[in-house]
Amino acid sequence: MTSLTPKPSQVESWERLPSDWHNDERMDALFAFFKDRDLNPVHYDAKMKFWSETINAFCEDHGLLQIDMPTIVSRFRRKGKTPKCLDKVFDELVKQNRLVSTNDYTNSQQSSWVSWSFNKLASPITSWMSPKTPVDQEVFIIKELVDKKALQVVEALQSQVYVPTFDCVVSFTSFINTCRRCALIDENSINLVISALTRDKKILIDYIGDAKDVKVVKFVAPGASVVRPLTEIENSVLLLRHSKERLEEQLKKSDEQIEGLLADIRRHLKNSNRTAAMKLLRKKKLLEREHEKKEGTIEHLNCVLTQIEQTDCSSLVINAYSSGVQAHKELLRKNGLTPDAVDDMIDEVQEMLENQKELDEALSRPVGNETTDMTELEGELEELLKQPVLPTPVPAAPIPAQKETVNEEYIKPPEQDPFADLELRLQKLGVQESTPNKVPEIASSSQ
């Protein structure tokens, strides 16, 4: 079978080449036929996982969204040997619905709302196989890679959006260039991505111009879920841009023509053919005049496009202001905030502060009939300060306890001491005791 996919780079130069690729013993086991899973399920599952992940990563890095077994077998040739187990790998991927036959994928696309687009854009896909194609020579679609690449293309397009009003439409050529930057190297893979994006309503292919001869692609705007139909504003802006691009192409051609005329004029002058040089010089002047006119037209178109962009930005700013005002009004309404309500609240606060001030003054007034004159109290305090300060009395030594004579037969009651409180009275009178031994002597004489 002749391979239907383009020949990618050799697997040895692949950046994500498996680390076991240079291990001869390991790769011989991986290249061999699958044995019955019941004999060694661990080895069987590890081998299946290795080939599934390796084939998927290889196709992703090389932009291959459709594969066939002969192509993959030839791409993973190693030291003259090819893997003998890929038929089992393909069968398992088909069971997991990770590989979809071209016929099934085509039918699923045609049953959607974009059958017209798929029939037109993916016609090469439908011709890849016939109903009698053997299974081992079937062409399969890697569905998960198609969806992944489609998402990458949309994200790449959205990253270039500056003004969402009309920047979500690009020429079909620009769209194809974006696909190629996402590693989609062949037309069939690009058609698959176009088909998937159209099916999911992420892009819309249309034609603009009076003759509907300009093919454009509108993609879903950032933040939106599906693409919207082409608007009149987008149609007008696209026509302006298309006219500008055509004028720029004409300018390039006129520059080349003017350079060629200059070379011919110099050649005729060198050959002393002034008549031919004069004719070419007139033609050169006409081209230069047309060149200036086109340059002025391009400058005018640039100004118009700039004004449109500024108007759109101004519209976005006005809409943002409007949304902010509405949100502010709703917040004021929800919280009951009005100028009258705020004035009433300020009055209530002022009244509350005045009431509190009156309460503080009332609480600071003296309680009861406090009629004592402060002047009288000050005078009495001055009199007390003028009086002499008496020395602090020194406490007298304690009187030793008197021993009592204890008689076994008779105990004499103690007699009352007439001088017991003498010392206390002397202390109150402020007279210091001169002879500390006087009290004991009197006590002894009384006995």
XYZ file of C-alpha atoms in Angstrom:
447
model
C 0.000 0.000 0.000
C 1.262 3.451 -0.850
C 1.312 5.667 2.232
C -1.244 8.442 2.232
C 0.488 10.546 4.854
C 3.503 12.759 4.096
C 6.872 11.461 5.118
C 7.925 13.070 8.411
C 11.441 13.432 9.706
C 13.306 10.339 10.809
C 12.423 9.067 14.252
C 16.065 9.251 15.396
C 15.953 13.050 15.136
C 12.735 13.261 17.129
C 13.121 15.393 20.254
C 10.848 13.159 22.363
C 12.458 9.896 21.337
C 11.869 7.278 24.098
C 14.781 6.778 26.445
C 14.757 2.999 25.802
C 15.268 3.451 22.063
C 19.029 2.836 22.319
C 18.648 -0.198 24.596
C 18.916 -3.175 22.220
C 17.580 -5.764 24.637
C 14.617 -3.632 25.643
C 13.738 -2.643 22.067
C 13.980 -6.233 20.800
C 11.296 -7.162 23.315
C 9.167 -4.179 22.330
C 9.523 -4.925 18.588
C 8.533 -8.601 18.968
C 5.046 -10.034 18.521
C 2.640 -9.802 21.424
C 2.311 -12.950 23.497
C -0.871 -14.025 25.182
C -1.757 -11.532 27.901
C -2.546 -14.314 30.363
C 1.097 -15.399 30.365
C 2.448 -12.036 31.563
C -0.211 -9.308 31.914
C 2.253 -6.790 33.382
C 4.620 -7.033 30.410
C 1.705 -7.006 27.956
C 0.166 -3.827 29.422
C 3.537 -2.046 29.668
C 4.297 -2.833 26.021
C 0.858 -1.660 24.902
C 1.238 1.569 26.879
C 4.678 2.242 25.401
C 3.504 2.003 21.783
C 0.229 3.859 22.362
C 1.924 6.836 23.990
C 4.856 6.857 21.548
C 2.672 6.802 18.417
C 0.370 9.508 19.806
C 3.282 11.797 20.775
C 5.027 11.254 17.414
C 1.911 12.151 15.440
C 1.237 15.202 17.611
C 4.743 16.616 17.182
C 4.688 16.019 13.418
C 1.150 17.285 12.824
C -0.198 13.908 11.682
C -3.886 13.584 12.467
C -4.479 10.530 10.283
C -2.279 7.441 10.138
C -2.079 3.987 8.636
C -0.194 1.016 9.974
C 2.343 0.621 7.098
C 3.402 4.241 7.506
C 3.940 3.948 11.261
C 5.802 0.659 10.839
C 8.186 2.245 8.344
C 8.726 5.369 10.455
C 9.797 3.358 13.509
C 12.385 1.293 11.696
C 15.410 0.668 13.907
C 18.678 -0.922 12.771
C 16.950 -2.531 9.822
C 14.153 -3.967 11.982
C 10.499 -2.933 12.073
C 8.019 -3.498 14.916
C 5.945 -6.679 14.503
C 3.352 -5.861 17.130
C 1.634 -2.738 15.809
C -1.404 -4.630 14.535
C -2.338 -5.429 18.118
C -1.668 -1.788 19.112
C -3.971 -0.488 16.368
C -6.692 -2.956 17.352
C -6.514 -1.793 20.964
C -6.617 1.901 20.017
C -9.660 1.257 17.829
C -11.396 -0.521 20.727
C -10.668 2.476 22.959
C -12.138 4.786 20.263
C -8.860 6.669 20.108
C -8.534 5.705 16.440
C -11.586 6.184 14.224
C -11.819 4.794 10.722
C -12.044 7.369 7.971
C -15.436 6.068 6.900
C -16.917 6.364 10.401
C -15.414 9.794 10.938
C -16.754 11.019 7.602
C -20.258 9.761 8.387
C -20.195 11.469 11.800
C -19.191 14.745 10.187
C -21.782 14.520 7.438
C -24.543 13.930 9.965
C -23.811 17.265 11.594
C -24.995 20.746 10.661
C -21.788 21.400 8.649
C -22.027 18.609 6.103
C -21.792 21.145 3.285
C -18.491 22.453 4.605
C -17.014 19.027 5.229
C -17.955 17.761 1.768
C -16.279 20.768 0.208
C -13.168 21.060 2.359
C -12.466 17.449 3.281
C -13.100 15.812 -0.052
C -9.560 14.343 -0.111
C -10.375 12.467 3.084
C -13.442 10.747 1.643
C -11.396 9.431 -1.260
C -8.720 7.797 0.844
C -10.436 4.447 1.174
C -12.935 2.185 -0.472
C -15.414 -0.091 1.325
C -13.272 -3.098 0.412
C -10.039 -1.783 1.933
C -8.516 -4.405 4.270
C -8.457 -3.532 7.946
C -4.673 -3.703 8.193
C -4.484 -1.047 5.429
C -7.184 1.218 6.827
C -6.529 4.923 7.325
C -7.453 6.044 10.823
C -8.187 9.440 12.320
C -6.629 10.239 15.705
C -9.703 11.922 17.156
C -8.095 13.248 20.342
C -5.330 14.916 18.317
C -7.846 16.488 15.960
C -9.672 18.068 18.900
C -6.402 19.135 20.529
C -5.025 20.770 17.378
C -8.363 22.459 16.721
C -8.194 24.042 20.172
C -4.613 25.199 19.549
C -5.636 26.868 16.288
C -8.520 28.733 17.953
C -6.282 29.920 20.794
C -3.664 31.114 18.297
C -6.313 33.088 16.387
C -7.788 34.606 19.560
C -4.353 35.726 20.728
C -4.252 38.158 17.761
C -7.573 39.838 18.606
C -7.251 43.531 19.477
C -10.742 44.821 18.719
C -13.315 42.018 19.207
C -15.879 43.838 17.060
C -14.085 43.064 13.798
C -10.767 41.350 14.603
C -12.387 37.898 14.788
C -12.423 37.612 10.993
C -9.342 36.769 8.949
C -8.693 35.840 5.365
C -8.619 32.176 4.523
C -4.927 32.460 3.699
C -4.177 33.860 7.161
C -6.164 31.027 8.694
C -4.119 28.416 6.788
C -0.883 30.109 7.924
C -2.062 29.909 11.537
C -2.751 26.205 11.111
C 0.756 25.641 9.783
C 2.225 27.466 12.785
C 0.414 24.869 14.920
C 2.430 22.070 13.236
C -0.286 21.069 10.742
C 1.969 20.319 7.800
C -0.368 18.690 5.282
C -3.651 19.667 3.672
C -5.543 16.640 4.965
C -4.745 17.496 8.595
C -5.811 21.103 8.032
C -9.078 19.913 6.496
C -9.687 17.714 9.531
C -9.185 20.669 11.862
C -11.475 22.850 9.727
C -14.087 20.121 9.838
C -13.871 19.752 13.626
C -13.990 23.515 14.245
C -16.944 23.950 11.921
C -18.755 21.046 13.561
C -18.269 22.586 17.018
C -19.331 26.034 15.729
C -15.945 27.534 16.494
C -15.355 28.895 12.974
C -17.528 30.007 10.083
C -16.326 30.161 6.479
C -17.909 32.882 4.339
C -17.306 35.092 1.308
C -17.301 38.898 1.153
C -17.274 41.532 -1.577
C -19.761 42.425 -4.269
C -18.829 39.334 -6.243
C -18.412 37.182 -3.112
C -14.930 36.306 -4.298
C -12.995 36.904 -1.073
C -12.896 33.859 1.215
C -12.748 34.636 4.932
C -12.918 32.710 8.196
C -14.683 34.058 11.268
C -13.735 32.401 14.555
C -15.303 32.433 17.980
C -14.526 35.569 19.997
C -12.580 35.290 23.267
C -14.973 34.449 26.068
C -17.756 33.295 23.722
C -18.912 29.705 23.274
C -19.897 29.702 19.584
C -19.152 31.850 16.559
C -21.687 34.453 15.423
C -22.659 35.231 11.819
C -20.720 37.855 9.912
C -21.988 41.399 10.625
C -22.160 44.435 8.347
C -19.420 46.168 10.347
C -17.116 43.183 9.960
C -17.928 42.969 6.265
C -17.068 46.661 5.745
C -13.839 46.479 7.722
C -12.788 43.349 5.869
C -13.374 45.064 2.526
C -11.241 48.020 3.656
C -8.456 45.730 4.750
C -8.692 43.683 1.577
C -8.480 46.850 -0.537
C -5.501 48.004 1.458
C -3.735 44.666 0.984
C -4.350 44.739 -2.761
C -2.986 48.291 -3.005
C 0.100 47.275 -1.039
C 0.672 44.396 -3.457
C 0.324 46.808 -6.393
C 2.838 49.143 -4.763
C 5.362 46.333 -4.554
C 4.870 45.550 -8.226
C 5.165 49.213 -9.241
C 8.388 49.511 -7.237
C 9.797 46.561 -9.133
C 8.677 48.109 -12.439
C 10.273 51.464 -11.612
C 13.544 49.733 -10.697
C 13.438 47.828 -13.978
C 12.792 51.022 -15.974
C 15.720 52.736 -14.275
C 17.980 49.872 -15.253
C 16.749 50.056 -18.880
C 17.169 53.839 -18.975
C 20.774 53.537 -17.794
C 21.412 50.848 -20.398
C 19.981 53.016 -23.238
C 21.987 56.016 -22.079
C 25.083 53.877 -22.036
C 24.352 52.908 -25.617
C 23.643 56.576 -26.529
C 20.009 55.762 -27.326
C 18.449 58.886 -25.895
C 15.087 58.443 -27.664
C 14.431 55.051 -26.052
C 15.685 56.372 -22.728
C 13.279 59.341 -22.983
C 10.272 57.043 -23.605
C 11.143 54.894 -20.646
C 11.665 58.002 -18.525
C 8.116 59.223 -19.328
C 6.725 55.811 -18.413
C 8.696 55.902 -15.197
C 7.215 59.297 -14.314
C 3.674 57.983 -14.880
C 4.369 54.975 -12.661
C 5.756 57.240 -9.955
C 2.622 59.408 -10.057
C 0.419 56.334 -9.753
C 2.653 55.110 -6.952
C 2.160 58.356 -5.042
C -1.607 58.174 -5.507
C -1.711 54.626 -4.198
C 0.460 55.564 -1.256
C -1.970 58.384 -0.437
C -4.921 56.016 -0.737
C -3.265 53.510 1.573
C -2.553 56.262 4.076
C -6.198 57.340 3.904
C -7.383 53.750 4.442
C -5.061 53.449 7.426
C -6.604 56.601 8.910
C -10.124 55.255 8.344
C -9.257 51.917 9.964
C -7.622 53.717 12.874
C -10.713 55.872 13.379
C -12.918 52.787 13.321
C -10.729 51.107 15.921
C -10.781 54.225 18.123
C -14.562 54.473 17.755
C -14.926 50.869 18.808
C -12.629 51.433 21.782
C -14.618 54.536 22.715
C -17.782 52.480 22.500
C -16.273 49.923 24.838
C -15.323 52.672 27.281
C -18.813 54.185 27.153
C -20.354 50.773 27.721
C -18.045 50.221 30.663
C -19.018 53.597 32.134
C -22.680 52.808 31.597
C -22.337 49.460 33.329
C -20.524 51.111 36.224
C -23.199 53.791 36.595
C -25.966 51.202 36.543
C -24.167 49.104 39.140
C -23.664 52.169 41.336
C -27.318 53.170 41.062
C -28.429 49.650 41.901
C -26.148 49.589 44.932
C -27.488 52.948 46.157
C -31.054 51.800 45.627
C -30.470 48.501 47.389
C -28.941 50.207 50.438
C -31.461 53.085 50.453
C -28.801 55.763 49.957
C -30.280 59.111 48.775
C -29.261 62.724 49.466
C -32.339 63.237 51.692
C -31.632 60.039 53.599
C -28.011 61.077 54.136
C -29.097 64.572 55.333
C -31.581 63.033 57.756
C -28.930 60.706 59.080
C -26.469 63.581 59.578
C -29.148 65.532 61.491
C -29.834 62.542 63.691
C -26.141 62.128 64.407
C -25.842 65.828 65.294
C -28.861 65.615 67.588
C -27.428 62.533 69.248
C -24.110 64.320 69.905
C -25.891 67.301 71.460
C -27.941 65.027 73.697
C -24.804 63.244 74.786
C -23.163 66.581 75.605
C -26.107 67.564 77.802
C -25.957 64.203 79.538
C -22.236 64.661 80.250
C -22.852 68.124 81.743
C -25.667 66.802 83.930
C -23.501 63.962 85.220
C -20.617 66.336 86.067
C -22.736 68.464 88.472
C -22.288 67.691 92.273
C -24.851 65.485 93.943
C -26.728 66.760 97.135
C -26.681 70.183 98.951
C -23.042 70.949 98.588
C -22.999 74.523 99.950
C -19.568 74.627 101.601
C -17.661 77.687 100.487
C -14.343 76.826 98.895
C -12.798 80.000 100.301
C -13.607 78.898 103.831
C -12.047 75.507 103.196
C -8.892 77.106 101.818
C -8.574 79.325 104.921
C -8.940 76.396 107.277
C -6.321 74.497 105.357
C -3.885 77.428 105.709
C -4.447 77.532 109.500
C -3.636 73.858 109.781
C -0.444 74.361 107.847
C 0.682 77.189 110.241
C 0.362 75.004 113.373
C 3.653 73.461 114.666
C 4.172 69.831 113.906
C 4.584 67.703 117.068
C 7.473 65.203 117.090
C 6.541 61.658 116.497
C 6.498 59.786 119.882
C 8.990 56.988 120.304
C 7.330 53.794 121.512
C 8.436 52.815 125.071
C 10.134 49.568 125.850
C 7.742 46.803 126.809
C 7.271 46.190 130.486
C 8.686 42.815 131.467
C 6.180 40.428 132.821
C 6.239 40.102 136.621
C 6.815 36.711 138.060
C 4.221 35.513 140.426
C 4.992 33.478 143.491
C 3.219 30.261 143.241
C 2.372 28.525 146.445
C 1.339 24.976 146.255
C -1.266 25.519 148.944
C -2.418 29.080 148.268
C -2.212 31.325 145.215
C -2.401 35.085 145.968
C -4.477 37.017 143.440
C -2.641 39.811 141.672
C -3.117 43.275 142.970
C -4.328 46.051 140.697
C -1.467 48.308 139.601
C -2.505 51.968 139.920
C 0.292 52.974 137.518
C -0.483 50.518 134.686
C -1.866 53.151 132.330
C 0.537 55.870 133.359
C 2.826 55.360 130.404
C -0.054 55.372 127.920
C -1.327 58.649 129.328
C 2.131 60.149 129.169
C 2.389 59.172 125.478
C -0.899 60.850 124.695
C 0.302 64.024 126.433
C 3.502 63.954 124.378
C 5.852 63.618 127.382
C 8.761 61.284 126.831
C 9.748 59.012 129.688
C 13.039 60.125 131.188
C 13.949 57.095 133.235
C 13.049 53.782 131.687
C 13.569 51.814 134.941
C 11.093 53.843 136.960
C 8.071 51.689 136.395
C 9.709 48.445 137.530
C 10.943 50.142 140.712
C 7.479 51.390 141.611
C 6.082 48.022 140.929
C 8.652 46.415 143.232
C 8.105 48.908 146.075
C 4.412 48.318 145.922
C 5.055 44.770 146.722
